[in-house]
Amino acid sequence: MRDERIARGRGLSVRLRLTLSYAGFLMVAGVLLLAVVWVFLLRYVPDGPFVEPTFSPSRTDLQRAFLPKAAMAMGALLVVGLVGGWMLAGWMLAPLTRITDAARLAADGSLSHRIRLRGRRDELSELADTFDAMLARIEAQVEEQKRFAANASHELRTPLAITQTLLEVARNDRSGDHEVLVDRLHSVNARAIDLTEALLLLSRADQRSFVRREVDLSLAAEEVAETLLPLAEKYDVTLETTGDLAPALGSPALLVQLVTNLVHNAIVHNLPAQGTVRVTTGHRQGRAVLVVENTGPALNPQLVATLAEPFQRGTERIRNDHDGVGLGLAIVKSIARAHDGQLLLEPREGGGLRVTVVLPAGP
């Protein structure tokens, strides 16, 4: 996803700008008050050495001269303060109006609108940039959910349509081989169940509804390798596990599922014969790392970037008994994200795929 933040130079903070503005108004008020005192009061004080005055103003004279002018000056200050403060506040808070308008549009369903506030960096521009980034993430997630819903509907519709076709054929041909029909229905139903369970697992990972415990990825990799060894032998794939301890913090069931999906995909999508799958674990810079590499044909980087999307099965959508439902890497990505981790996909030099999962390390 493209980051839509605007590059800015460092500017004065809103708090400092308001402080300087208010201080400026107080300075103006002080100057005006001093001017009033100078013009209308101090003129009665003689300039020079004190001599017996021919006229000595009384307190009443000073009050009559000062109070009306002071009241006029205060009235002028009030008007200037209200008008200037209103204009200043409107100028300072104009970005909040744009942010509020964008929030209203987002609430109405328009996620493509962006504030794109110009100017130097301060609290308001940071708020606007953060809001734009949030809208971009929400828009991307909504589009992803729409694609996922459409793909899931298509995938769920396929086994139902096949089942309906098989039942119609059986109804029209009552003398046919029902044992073959039952086997086909069983296979189709099993695939529908696998898809439903995968969708439920994906939903569970997205909701983060699990208890976090310490899980050693190296032990999980050994357990998965032992479980999938018969499948690797069937596909003539050599399965290797190496590495150090890699303690992570998360759901044991979900992390084992993550490793299982990666190793299963690496076995199934491999060379026709004498392929290799290498699983490596380790601890790097305070993070637990799991790397799964497999041999295979050379992969296009553009294709690799889409493999973690739901219902993606590489270059072809040809299925066999072990291909799964196209949610393997999507589930891995969701589990890694739910554990505040990262999933990295890259073509392997010489062909095949290298998948790296980085998770926060456990205690």
PDB file of C-alpha atoms in Angstrom, residues 192-320:
ATOM      1  CA  ALA A 192     -16.212 -27.960   0.988  1.00  0.00           C
ATOM      2  CA  ILE A 193     -15.525 -28.846   4.626  1.00  0.00           C
ATOM      3  CA  ASP A 194     -11.829 -27.987   4.212  1.00  0.00           C
ATOM      4  CA  LEU A 195     -12.756 -24.632   2.707  1.00  0.00           C
ATOM      5  CA  THR A 196     -15.221 -23.851   5.511  1.00  0.00           C
ATOM      6  CA  GLU A 197     -12.680 -24.773   8.188  1.00  0.00           C
ATOM      7  CA  ALA A 198     -10.050 -22.632   6.469  1.00  0.00           C
ATOM      8  CA  LEU A 199     -12.436 -19.676   6.405  1.00  0.00           C
ATOM      9  CA  LEU A 200     -13.208 -20.152  10.106  1.00  0.00           C
ATOM     10  CA  LEU A 201      -9.502 -20.350  10.914  1.00  0.00           C
ATOM     11  CA  LEU A 202      -8.849 -17.209   8.890  1.00  0.00           C
ATOM     12  CA  SER A 203     -11.637 -15.395  10.745  1.00  0.00           C
ATOM     13  CA  ARG A 204     -10.299 -16.557  14.103  1.00  0.00           C
ATOM     14  CA  ALA A 205      -6.821 -15.304  13.294  1.00  0.00           C
ATOM     15  CA  ASP A 206      -8.144 -11.926  12.110  1.00  0.00           C
ATOM     16  CA  GLN A 207     -10.122 -11.465  15.332  1.00  0.00           C
ATOM     17  CA  ARG A 208      -7.068 -12.310  17.514  1.00  0.00           C
ATOM     18  CA  SER A 209      -9.318 -14.357  19.787  1.00  0.00           C
ATOM     19  CA  PHE A 210      -6.593 -16.503  21.320  1.00  0.00           C
ATOM     20  CA  VAL A 211      -4.469 -16.755  24.452  1.00  0.00           C
ATOM     21  CA  ARG A 212      -0.769 -16.016  23.997  1.00  0.00           C
ATOM     22  CA  ARG A 213       1.748 -18.552  25.283  1.00  0.00           C
ATOM     23  CA  GLU A 214       5.418 -19.202  24.635  1.00  0.00           C
ATOM     24  CA  VAL A 215       5.911 -21.351  21.530  1.00  0.00           C
ATOM     25  CA  ASP A 216       9.256 -22.595  20.201  1.00  0.00           C
ATOM     26  CA  LEU A 217       9.069 -22.446  16.404  1.00  0.00           C
ATOM     27  CA  SER A 218      11.945 -24.945  16.106  1.00  0.00           C
ATOM     28  CA  LEU A 219       9.908 -27.580  17.969  1.00  0.00           C
ATOM     29  CA  ALA A 220       6.827 -26.728  15.903  1.00  0.00           C
ATOM     30  CA  ALA A 221       8.874 -27.141  12.701  1.00  0.00           C
ATOM     31  CA  GLU A 222      10.138 -30.569  13.798  1.00  0.00           C
ATOM     32  CA  GLU A 223       6.613 -31.677  14.722  1.00  0.00           C
ATOM     33  CA  VAL A 224       5.194 -30.537  11.372  1.00  0.00           C
ATOM     34  CA  ALA A 225       8.068 -32.115   9.438  1.00  0.00           C
ATOM     35  CA  GLU A 226       7.427 -35.450  11.136  1.00  0.00           C
ATOM     36  CA  THR A 227       3.695 -35.207  10.392  1.00  0.00           C
ATOM     37  CA  LEU A 228       4.155 -34.291   6.721  1.00  0.00           C
ATOM     38  CA  LEU A 229       7.026 -36.682   6.031  1.00  0.00           C
ATOM     39  CA  PRO A 230       4.747 -39.262   4.303  1.00  0.00           C
ATOM     40  CA  LEU A 231       3.429 -36.534   1.989  1.00  0.00           C
ATOM     41  CA  ALA A 232       7.000 -35.441   1.198  1.00  0.00           C
ATOM     42  CA  GLU A 233       7.964 -39.045   0.379  1.00  0.00           C
ATOM     43  CA  LYS A 234       4.937 -39.355  -1.892  1.00  0.00           C
ATOM     44  CA  TYR A 235       6.020 -36.263  -3.819  1.00  0.00           C
ATOM     45  CA  ASP A 236       9.697 -37.373  -3.838  1.00  0.00           C
ATOM     46  CA  VAL A 237      10.685 -34.296  -1.806  1.00  0.00           C
ATOM     47  CA  THR A 238      13.516 -34.198   0.727  1.00  0.00           C
ATOM     48  CA  LEU A 239      12.410 -32.437   3.903  1.00  0.00           C
ATOM     49  CA  GLU A 240      15.111 -30.807   6.067  1.00  0.00           C
ATOM     50  CA  THR A 241      14.776 -28.902   9.362  1.00  0.00           C
ATOM     51  CA  THR A 242      17.697 -26.985  10.858  1.00  0.00           C
ATOM     52  CA  GLY A 243      18.270 -23.970  13.051  1.00  0.00           C
ATOM     53  CA  ASP A 244      18.353 -22.722  16.602  1.00  0.00           C
ATOM     54  CA  LEU A 245      15.680 -22.210  19.204  1.00  0.00           C
ATOM     55  CA  ALA A 246      13.117 -19.610  18.147  1.00  0.00           C
ATOM     56  CA  PRO A 247      10.796 -18.821  21.081  1.00  0.00           C
ATOM     57  CA  ALA A 248       7.770 -16.754  20.090  1.00  0.00           C
ATOM     58  CA  LEU A 249       4.722 -15.549  21.982  1.00  0.00           C
ATOM     59  CA  GLY A 250       1.331 -16.520  20.589  1.00  0.00           C
ATOM     60  CA  SER A 251      -1.252 -19.237  20.094  1.00  0.00           C
ATOM     61  CA  PRO A 252       0.343 -22.706  19.901  1.00  0.00           C
ATOM     62  CA  ALA A 253      -2.442 -24.019  17.641  1.00  0.00           C
ATOM     63  CA  LEU A 254      -2.280 -21.085  15.226  1.00  0.00           C
ATOM     64  CA  LEU A 255       1.519 -21.063  15.028  1.00  0.00           C
ATOM     65  CA  VAL A 256       1.593 -24.800  14.359  1.00  0.00           C
ATOM     66  CA  GLN A 257      -1.025 -24.203  11.645  1.00  0.00           C
ATOM     67  CA  LEU A 258       1.209 -21.461  10.214  1.00  0.00           C
ATOM     68  CA  VAL A 259       4.191 -23.827   9.990  1.00  0.00           C
ATOM     69  CA  THR A 260       1.994 -26.622   8.616  1.00  0.00           C
ATOM     70  CA  ASN A 261       0.612 -24.462   5.818  1.00  0.00           C
ATOM     71  CA  LEU A 262       4.069 -23.268   4.798  1.00  0.00           C
ATOM     72  CA  VAL A 263       5.640 -26.730   4.746  1.00  0.00           C
ATOM     73  CA  HIS A 264       2.583 -28.247   3.015  1.00  0.00           C
ATOM     74  CA  ASN A 265       2.694 -25.609   0.264  1.00  0.00           C
ATOM     75  CA  ALA A 266       6.451 -26.076  -0.121  1.00  0.00           C
ATOM     76  CA  ILE A 267       6.002 -29.814  -0.609  1.00  0.00           C
ATOM     77  CA  VAL A 268       3.063 -29.663  -3.014  1.00  0.00           C
ATOM     78  CA  HIS A 269       4.426 -26.807  -5.159  1.00  0.00           C
ATOM     79  CA  ASN A 270       7.842 -28.264  -5.891  1.00  0.00           C
ATOM     80  CA  LEU A 271       9.791 -30.046  -8.603  1.00  0.00           C
ATOM     81  CA  PRO A 272       8.148 -33.129 -10.160  1.00  0.00           C
ATOM     82  CA  ALA A 273      10.905 -35.284  -8.666  1.00  0.00           C
ATOM     83  CA  GLN A 274      13.849 -34.961  -6.273  1.00  0.00           C
ATOM     84  CA  GLY A 275      12.664 -31.667  -4.825  1.00  0.00           C
ATOM     85  CA  THR A 276      13.848 -30.145  -1.565  1.00  0.00           C
ATOM     86  CA  VAL A 277      12.150 -28.281   1.285  1.00  0.00           C
ATOM     87  CA  ARG A 278      14.376 -26.633   3.880  1.00  0.00           C
ATOM     88  CA  VAL A 279      12.934 -25.264   7.130  1.00  0.00           C
ATOM     89  CA  THR A 280      15.201 -23.010   9.212  1.00  0.00           C
ATOM     90  CA  THR A 281      14.482 -21.347  12.542  1.00  0.00           C
ATOM     91  CA  GLY A 282      16.437 -18.810  14.535  1.00  0.00           C
ATOM     92  CA  HIS A 283      16.485 -15.781  16.787  1.00  0.00           C
ATOM     93  CA  ARG A 284      17.494 -12.475  15.232  1.00  0.00           C
ATOM     94  CA  GLN A 285      17.523  -8.994  16.822  1.00  0.00           C
ATOM     95  CA  GLY A 286      14.895  -9.815  19.398  1.00  0.00           C
ATOM     96  CA  ARG A 287      12.631 -11.552  16.860  1.00  0.00           C
ATOM     97  CA  ALA A 288      11.818 -15.193  16.197  1.00  0.00           C
ATOM     98  CA  VAL A 289      12.448 -16.116  12.556  1.00  0.00           C
ATOM     99  CA  LEU A 290      11.107 -19.019  10.504  1.00  0.00           C
ATOM    100  CA  VAL A 291      12.320 -19.557   6.920  1.00  0.00           C
ATOM    101  CA  VAL A 292      10.799 -22.142   4.564  1.00  0.00           C
ATOM    102  CA  GLU A 293      12.504 -22.643   1.186  1.00  0.00           C
ATOM    103  CA  ASN A 294      11.545 -25.023  -1.593  1.00  0.00           C
ATOM    104  CA  THR A 295      12.885 -25.869  -5.009  1.00  0.00           C
ATOM    105  CA  GLY A 296      10.759 -25.404  -8.072  1.00  0.00           C
ATOM    106  CA  PRO A 297      10.377 -23.402 -11.265  1.00  0.00           C
ATOM    107  CA  ALA A 298      11.526 -19.802 -11.460  1.00  0.00           C
ATOM    108  CA  LEU A 299       8.835 -17.429 -10.192  1.00  0.00           C
ATOM    109  CA  ASN A 300       7.935 -13.957 -11.377  1.00  0.00           C
ATOM    110  CA  PRO A 301       8.340 -11.354  -8.581  1.00  0.00           C
ATOM    111  CA  GLN A 302       4.975  -9.826  -9.559  1.00  0.00           C
ATOM    112  CA  LEU A 303       3.323 -13.215  -9.107  1.00  0.00           C
ATOM    113  CA  VAL A 304       5.088 -13.821  -5.792  1.00  0.00           C
ATOM    114  CA  ALA A 305       3.691 -10.541  -4.458  1.00  0.00           C
ATOM    115  CA  THR A 306       0.120 -11.846  -4.931  1.00  0.00           C
ATOM    116  CA  LEU A 307       0.571 -15.369  -3.527  1.00  0.00           C
ATOM    117  CA  ALA A 308      -0.572 -14.369  -0.017  1.00  0.00           C
ATOM    118  CA  GLU A 309      -3.911 -13.129  -1.351  1.00  0.00           C
ATOM    119  CA  PRO A 310      -6.852 -15.471  -0.753  1.00  0.00           C
ATOM    120  CA  PHE A 311      -7.522 -18.178  -3.369  1.00  0.00           C
ATOM    121  CA  GLN A 312      -4.234 -17.650  -5.208  1.00  0.00           C
ATOM    122  CA  ARG A 313      -2.617 -20.913  -6.371  1.00  0.00           C
ATOM    123  CA  GLY A 314       0.422 -19.776  -8.302  1.00  0.00           C
ATOM    124  CA  THR A 315       0.486 -19.663 -12.056  1.00  0.00           C
ATOM    125  CA  GLU A 316      -2.224 -22.267 -12.525  1.00  0.00           C
ATOM    126  CA  ARG A 317      -5.455 -23.219 -10.777  1.00  0.00           C
ATOM    127  CA  ILE A 318      -5.103 -26.955 -11.435  1.00  0.00           C
ATOM    128  CA  ARG A 319      -6.114 -28.918  -8.359  1.00  0.00           C
ATOM    129  CA  ASN A 320      -5.140 -32.323  -7.047  1.00  0.00           C
TER     130      ASN A 320
END
